[in-house]
mmCIF file of C-alpha atoms in Angstrom:
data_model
loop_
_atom_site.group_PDB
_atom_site.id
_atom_site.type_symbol
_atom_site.label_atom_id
_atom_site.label_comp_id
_atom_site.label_asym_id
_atom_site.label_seq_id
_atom_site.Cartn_x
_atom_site.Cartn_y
_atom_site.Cartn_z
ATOM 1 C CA UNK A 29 0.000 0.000 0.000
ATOM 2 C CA UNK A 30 1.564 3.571 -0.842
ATOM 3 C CA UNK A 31 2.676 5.552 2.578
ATOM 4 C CA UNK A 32 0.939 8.544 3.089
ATOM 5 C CA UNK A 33 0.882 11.787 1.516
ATOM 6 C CA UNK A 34 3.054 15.007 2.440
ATOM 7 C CA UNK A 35 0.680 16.641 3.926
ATOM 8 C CA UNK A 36 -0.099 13.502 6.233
ATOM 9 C CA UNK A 37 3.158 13.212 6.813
ATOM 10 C CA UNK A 38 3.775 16.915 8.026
ATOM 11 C CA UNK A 39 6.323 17.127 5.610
ATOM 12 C CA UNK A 40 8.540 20.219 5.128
ATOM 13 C CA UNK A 41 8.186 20.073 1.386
ATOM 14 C CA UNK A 42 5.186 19.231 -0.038
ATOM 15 C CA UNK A 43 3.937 20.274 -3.138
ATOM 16 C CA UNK A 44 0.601 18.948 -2.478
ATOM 17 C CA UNK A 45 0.380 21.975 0.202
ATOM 18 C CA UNK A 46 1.359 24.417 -2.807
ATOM 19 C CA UNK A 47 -1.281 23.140 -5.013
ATOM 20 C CA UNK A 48 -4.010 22.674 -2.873
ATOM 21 C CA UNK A 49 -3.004 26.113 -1.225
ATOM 22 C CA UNK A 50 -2.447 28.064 -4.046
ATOM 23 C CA UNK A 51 -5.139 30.631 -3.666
ATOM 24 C CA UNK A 52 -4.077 31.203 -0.276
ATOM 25 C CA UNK A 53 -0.499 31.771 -0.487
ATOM 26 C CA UNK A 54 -1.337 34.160 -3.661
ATOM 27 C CA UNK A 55 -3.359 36.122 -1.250
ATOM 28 C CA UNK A 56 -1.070 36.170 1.507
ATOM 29 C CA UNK A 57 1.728 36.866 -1.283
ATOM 30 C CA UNK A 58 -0.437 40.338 -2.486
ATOM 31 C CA UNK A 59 -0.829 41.308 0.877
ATOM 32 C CA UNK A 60 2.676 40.924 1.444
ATOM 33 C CA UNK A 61 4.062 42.552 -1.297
ATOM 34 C CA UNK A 62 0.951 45.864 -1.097
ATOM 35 C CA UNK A 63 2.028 46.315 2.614
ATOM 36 C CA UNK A 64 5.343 46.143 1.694
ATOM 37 C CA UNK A 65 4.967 48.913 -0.959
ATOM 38 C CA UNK A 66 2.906 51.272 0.428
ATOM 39 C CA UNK A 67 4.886 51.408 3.785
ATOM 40 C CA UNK A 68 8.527 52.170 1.666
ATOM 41 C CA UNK A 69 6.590 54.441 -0.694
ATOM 42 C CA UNK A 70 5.337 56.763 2.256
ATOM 43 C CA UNK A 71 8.547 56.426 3.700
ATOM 44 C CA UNK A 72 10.359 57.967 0.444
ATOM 45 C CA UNK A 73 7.608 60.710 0.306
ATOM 46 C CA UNK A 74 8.476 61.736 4.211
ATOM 47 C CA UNK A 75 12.482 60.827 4.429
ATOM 48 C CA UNK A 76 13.082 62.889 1.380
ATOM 49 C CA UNK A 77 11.487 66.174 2.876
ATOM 50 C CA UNK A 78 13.214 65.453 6.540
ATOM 51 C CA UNK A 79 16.517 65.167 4.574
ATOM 52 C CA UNK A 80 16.267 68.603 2.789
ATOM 53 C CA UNK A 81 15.467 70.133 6.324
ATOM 54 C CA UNK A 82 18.317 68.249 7.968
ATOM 55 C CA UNK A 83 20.864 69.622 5.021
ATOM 56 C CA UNK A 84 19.171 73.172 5.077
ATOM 57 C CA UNK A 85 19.527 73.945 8.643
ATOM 58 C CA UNK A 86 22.231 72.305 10.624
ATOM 59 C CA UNK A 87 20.489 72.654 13.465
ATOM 60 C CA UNK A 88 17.605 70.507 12.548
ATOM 61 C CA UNK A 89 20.335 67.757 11.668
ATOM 62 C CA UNK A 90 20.615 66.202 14.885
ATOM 63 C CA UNK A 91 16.942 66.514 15.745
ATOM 64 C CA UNK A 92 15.579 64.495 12.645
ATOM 65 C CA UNK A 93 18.549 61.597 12.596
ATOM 66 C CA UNK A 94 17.987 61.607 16.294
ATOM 67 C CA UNK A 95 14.074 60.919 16.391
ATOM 68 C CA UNK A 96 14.368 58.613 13.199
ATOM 69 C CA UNK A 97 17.156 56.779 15.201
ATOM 70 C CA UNK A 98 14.846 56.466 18.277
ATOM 71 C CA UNK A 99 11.876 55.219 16.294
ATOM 72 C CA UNK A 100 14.169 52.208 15.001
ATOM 73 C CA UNK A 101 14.971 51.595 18.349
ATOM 74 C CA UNK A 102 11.193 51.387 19.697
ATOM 75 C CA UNK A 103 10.749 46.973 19.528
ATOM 76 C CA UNK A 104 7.814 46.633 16.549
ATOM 77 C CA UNK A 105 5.370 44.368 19.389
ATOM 78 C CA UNK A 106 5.564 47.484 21.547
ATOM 79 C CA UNK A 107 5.279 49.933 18.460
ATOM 80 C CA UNK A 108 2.213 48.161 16.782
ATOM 81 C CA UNK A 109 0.491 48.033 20.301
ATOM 82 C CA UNK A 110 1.166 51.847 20.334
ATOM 83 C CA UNK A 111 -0.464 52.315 17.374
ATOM 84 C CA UNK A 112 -3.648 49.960 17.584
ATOM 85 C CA UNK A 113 -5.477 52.407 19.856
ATOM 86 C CA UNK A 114 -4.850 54.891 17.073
ATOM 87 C CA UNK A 115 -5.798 52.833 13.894
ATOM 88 C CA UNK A 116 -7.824 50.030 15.082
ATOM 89 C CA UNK A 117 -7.067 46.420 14.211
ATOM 90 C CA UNK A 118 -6.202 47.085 10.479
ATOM 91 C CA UNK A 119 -3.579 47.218 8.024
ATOM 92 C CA UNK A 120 -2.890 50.970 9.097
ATOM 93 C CA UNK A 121 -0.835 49.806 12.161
ATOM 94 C CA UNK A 122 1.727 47.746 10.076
ATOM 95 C CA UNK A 123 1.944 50.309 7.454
ATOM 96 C CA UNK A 124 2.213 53.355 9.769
ATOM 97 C CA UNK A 125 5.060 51.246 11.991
ATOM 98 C CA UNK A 126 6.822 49.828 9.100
ATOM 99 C CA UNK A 127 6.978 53.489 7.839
ATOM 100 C CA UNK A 128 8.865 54.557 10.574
ATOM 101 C CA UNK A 129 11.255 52.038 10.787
ATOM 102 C CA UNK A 130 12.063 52.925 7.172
ATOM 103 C CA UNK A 131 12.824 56.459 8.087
ATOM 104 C CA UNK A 132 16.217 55.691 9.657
ATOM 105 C CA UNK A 133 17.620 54.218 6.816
ATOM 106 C CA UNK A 134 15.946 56.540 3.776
ATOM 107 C CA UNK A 135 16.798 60.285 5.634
ATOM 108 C CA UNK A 136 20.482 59.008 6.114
ATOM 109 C CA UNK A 137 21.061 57.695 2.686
ATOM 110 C CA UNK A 138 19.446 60.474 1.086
ATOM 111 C CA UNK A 139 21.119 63.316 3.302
ATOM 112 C CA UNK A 140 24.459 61.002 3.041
ATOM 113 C CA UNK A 141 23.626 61.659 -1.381
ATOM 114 C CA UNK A 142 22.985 64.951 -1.549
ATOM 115 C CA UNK A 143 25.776 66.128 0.651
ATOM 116 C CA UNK A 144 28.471 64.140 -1.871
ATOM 117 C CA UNK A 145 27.827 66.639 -4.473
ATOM 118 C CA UNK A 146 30.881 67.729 -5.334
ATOM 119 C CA UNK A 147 30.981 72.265 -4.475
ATOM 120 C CA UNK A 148 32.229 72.584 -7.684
ATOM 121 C CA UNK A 149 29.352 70.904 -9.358
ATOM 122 C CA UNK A 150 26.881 72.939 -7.683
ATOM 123 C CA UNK A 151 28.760 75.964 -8.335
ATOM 124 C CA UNK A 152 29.105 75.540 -11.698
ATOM 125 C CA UNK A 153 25.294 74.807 -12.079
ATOM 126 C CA UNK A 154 24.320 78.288 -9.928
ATOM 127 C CA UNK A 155 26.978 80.406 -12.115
ATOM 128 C CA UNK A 156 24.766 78.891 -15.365
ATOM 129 C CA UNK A 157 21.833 80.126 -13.568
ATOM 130 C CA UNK A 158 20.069 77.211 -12.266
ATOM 131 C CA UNK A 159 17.687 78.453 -9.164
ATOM 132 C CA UNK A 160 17.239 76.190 -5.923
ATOM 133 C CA UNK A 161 15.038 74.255 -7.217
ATOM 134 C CA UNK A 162 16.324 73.782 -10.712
ATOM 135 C CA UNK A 163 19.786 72.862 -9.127
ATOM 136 C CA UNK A 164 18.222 69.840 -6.759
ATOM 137 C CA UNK A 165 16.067 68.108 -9.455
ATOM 138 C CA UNK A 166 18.368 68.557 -11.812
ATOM 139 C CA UNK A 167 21.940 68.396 -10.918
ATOM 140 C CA UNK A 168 21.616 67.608 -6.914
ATOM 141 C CA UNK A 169 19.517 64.482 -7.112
ATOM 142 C CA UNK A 170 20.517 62.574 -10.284
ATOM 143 C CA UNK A 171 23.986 62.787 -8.359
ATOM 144 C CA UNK A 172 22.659 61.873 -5.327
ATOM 145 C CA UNK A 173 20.640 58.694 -7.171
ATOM 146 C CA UNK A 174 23.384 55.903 -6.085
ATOM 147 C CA UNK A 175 23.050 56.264 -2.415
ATOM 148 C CA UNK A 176 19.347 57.153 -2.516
ATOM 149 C CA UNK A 177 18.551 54.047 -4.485
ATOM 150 C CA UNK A 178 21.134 51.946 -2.148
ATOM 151 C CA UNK A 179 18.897 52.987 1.102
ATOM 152 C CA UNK A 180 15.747 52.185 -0.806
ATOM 153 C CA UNK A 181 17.315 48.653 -1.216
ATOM 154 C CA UNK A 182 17.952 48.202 2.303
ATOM 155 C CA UNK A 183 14.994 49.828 3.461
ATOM 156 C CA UNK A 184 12.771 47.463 1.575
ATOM 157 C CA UNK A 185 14.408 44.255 1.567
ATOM 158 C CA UNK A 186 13.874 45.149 5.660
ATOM 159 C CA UNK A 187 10.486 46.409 5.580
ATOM 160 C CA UNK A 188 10.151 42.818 3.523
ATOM 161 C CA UNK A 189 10.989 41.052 6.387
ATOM 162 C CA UNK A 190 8.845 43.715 9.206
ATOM 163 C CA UNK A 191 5.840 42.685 7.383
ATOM 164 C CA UNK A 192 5.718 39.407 9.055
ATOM 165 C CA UNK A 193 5.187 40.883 12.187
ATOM 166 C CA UNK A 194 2.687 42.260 11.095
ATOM 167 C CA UNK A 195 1.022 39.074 12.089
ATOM 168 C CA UNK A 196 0.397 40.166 15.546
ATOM 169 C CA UNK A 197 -2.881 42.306 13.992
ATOM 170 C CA UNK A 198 -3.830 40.063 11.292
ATOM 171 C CA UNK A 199 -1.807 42.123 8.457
ATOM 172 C CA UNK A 200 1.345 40.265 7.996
ATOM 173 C CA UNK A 201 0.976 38.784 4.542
ATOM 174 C CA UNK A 202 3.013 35.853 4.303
ATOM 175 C CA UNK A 203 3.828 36.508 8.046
ATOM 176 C CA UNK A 204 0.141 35.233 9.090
ATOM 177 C CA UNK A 205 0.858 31.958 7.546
ATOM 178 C CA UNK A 206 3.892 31.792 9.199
ATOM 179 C CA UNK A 207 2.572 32.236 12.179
ATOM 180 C CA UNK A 208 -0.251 29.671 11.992
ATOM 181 C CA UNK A 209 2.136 27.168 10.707
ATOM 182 C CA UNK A 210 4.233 27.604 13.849
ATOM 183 C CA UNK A 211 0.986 27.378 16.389
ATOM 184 C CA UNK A 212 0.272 24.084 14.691
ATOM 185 C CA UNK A 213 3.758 23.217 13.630
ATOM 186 C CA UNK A 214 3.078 22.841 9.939
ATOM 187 C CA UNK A 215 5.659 22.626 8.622
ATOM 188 C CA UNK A 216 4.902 22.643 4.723
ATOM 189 C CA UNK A 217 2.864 25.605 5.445
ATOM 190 C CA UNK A 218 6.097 27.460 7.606
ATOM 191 C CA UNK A 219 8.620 26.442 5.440
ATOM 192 C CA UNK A 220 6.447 27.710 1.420
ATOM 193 C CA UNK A 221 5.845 30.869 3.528
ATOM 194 C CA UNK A 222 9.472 31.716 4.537
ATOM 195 C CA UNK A 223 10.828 30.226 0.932
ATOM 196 C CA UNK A 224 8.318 33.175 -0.669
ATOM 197 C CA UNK A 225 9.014 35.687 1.755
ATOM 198 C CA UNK A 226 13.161 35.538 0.867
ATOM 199 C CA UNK A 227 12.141 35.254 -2.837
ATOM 200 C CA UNK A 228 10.243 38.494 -2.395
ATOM 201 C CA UNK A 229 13.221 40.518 -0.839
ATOM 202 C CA UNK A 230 15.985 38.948 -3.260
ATOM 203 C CA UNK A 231 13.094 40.059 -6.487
ATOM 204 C CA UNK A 232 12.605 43.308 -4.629
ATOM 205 C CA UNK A 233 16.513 44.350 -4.388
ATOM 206 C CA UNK A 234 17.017 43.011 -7.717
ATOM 207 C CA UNK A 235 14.257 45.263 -8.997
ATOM 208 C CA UNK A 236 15.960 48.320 -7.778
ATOM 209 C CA UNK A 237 19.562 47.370 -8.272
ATOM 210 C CA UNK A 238 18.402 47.105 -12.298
ATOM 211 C CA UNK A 239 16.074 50.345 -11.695
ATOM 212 C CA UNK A 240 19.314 52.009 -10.330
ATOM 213 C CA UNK A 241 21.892 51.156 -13.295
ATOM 214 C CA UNK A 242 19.233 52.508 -15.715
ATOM 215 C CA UNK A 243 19.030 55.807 -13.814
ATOM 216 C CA UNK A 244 22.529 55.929 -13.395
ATOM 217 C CA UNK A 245 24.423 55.022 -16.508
ATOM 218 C CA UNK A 246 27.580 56.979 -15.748
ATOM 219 C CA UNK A 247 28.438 54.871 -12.957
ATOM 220 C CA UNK A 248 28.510 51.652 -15.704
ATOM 221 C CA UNK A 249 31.196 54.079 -17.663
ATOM 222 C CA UNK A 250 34.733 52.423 -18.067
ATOM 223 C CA UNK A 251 37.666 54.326 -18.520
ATOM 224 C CA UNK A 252 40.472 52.524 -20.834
ATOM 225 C CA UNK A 253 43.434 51.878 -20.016
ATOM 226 C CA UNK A 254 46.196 54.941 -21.590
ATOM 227 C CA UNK A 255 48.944 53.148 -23.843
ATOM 228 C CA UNK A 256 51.876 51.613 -22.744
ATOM 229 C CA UNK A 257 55.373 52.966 -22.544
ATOM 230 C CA UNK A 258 57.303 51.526 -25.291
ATOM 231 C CA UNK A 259 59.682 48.295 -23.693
ATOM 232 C CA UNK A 260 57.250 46.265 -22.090
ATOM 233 C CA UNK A 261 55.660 49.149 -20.122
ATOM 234 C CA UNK A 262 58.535 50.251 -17.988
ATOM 235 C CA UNK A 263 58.604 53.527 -16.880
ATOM 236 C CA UNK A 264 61.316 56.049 -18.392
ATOM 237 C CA UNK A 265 64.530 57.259 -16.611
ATOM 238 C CA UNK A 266 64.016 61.622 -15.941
ATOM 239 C CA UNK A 267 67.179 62.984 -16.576
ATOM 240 C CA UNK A 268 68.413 66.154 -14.430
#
């Protein structure tokens, strides 16, 4: 008589699980991935903002990298039970929690861009006549583009992995299976849900690393190599 099944079993892989599951995990997948996006796309649209304060007036530097640095530091159990009173038992909590975490990483990273503009790039741009505004979108932020895209990376591969907690309400995506799997110890059902969540992160940083080399295609620019010195490339004698 054939053995039992995979999912009889308790298997760790199973494909039975993924086929009979399917609708499921593509839920839990879209869930995933909308939190996911929402929270680093709110965290762009307020990071990038705090940044041009910070830069602007030195003063407000150490205010706005201090309370983004404080926020990362606030445990995400204690943050989303913060914020339930606020939002109610919805995807609001996660989003609003995972946005600040994200802060730390985008205000830095942008601040940390705009501030390796070369002085004689900018100066050059303001003696052609380019206004404030002109100068950032133009000159300031294409420059800037490598590090900016570099702490979007981080910040959502991270906020990829945050979701999950978002469990604790009900809103965790791929998390929530998790979650149940572990209460029951199923372990098809932990193990598909942990394999998808890492496949989301690697797609996600792979999805901005391409996004950043076609914004940026002077940093794929090789310089060639000047010609050799005749005899093998040795170096001449100077004579006094």
């Amino acid at each position: 008589m054939p053995g039992p099944g995979c999912l009889q079993a308790n298997d760790w892989i199973c494909a039975e699980y993924v086929r009979t599951r399917d609708t499921e995990l593509a839920d839990a997948t879209v869930q995933h991935i909308g939190i996911t996006a929402v929270s680093v796309v709110i965290g762009l649209l307020i990071a990038f903002p705090l940044a041009l304060v910070a830069r602007r007036w030195r003063g407000a530097a150490g205010a706005v990298l201090g309370l983004t640095t404080v926020l990362y530091t606030v445990p995400s159990l204690a943050m989303f039970a913060l914020l339930t009173p606020l939002f109610g038992v919805s995807a609001s909590v996660v989003v609003t929690g995972l946005v600040m975490y994200s802060l730390t990483i985008l205000v830095r990273n942008i601040l940390a861009g705009l501030e390796a503009v070369p002085t004689e790039v900018r100066e050059a741009a303001r003696g052609m006549g380019y206004g404030a505004a002109r100068l950032l979108f133009e000159v300031e932020l294409p420059l800037a583009l490598p590090a900016l895209v570099a702490g979007l990376r981080i910040a959502t591969v991270s906020t990829v992995a945050m979701t999950t907690i978002g469990s604790v309400v009900g809103y965790g995506g791929l998390g929530n299976l998790i979650a149940s799997g572990m209460e029951g110890f199923f372990k098809a059902e932990v193990l598909t849900a942990s394999v998808l969540c890492v496949l989301l992160a690697l797609s996600a940083d792979l999805l901005l690393m391409g996004l950043q080399r076609l914004l940026t295609p002077w940093t794929r620019v090789r310089t060639r190599p000047g010609p050799r010195a005749r005899g093998g490339g040795r170096t001449a004698k100077v004579v006094a």
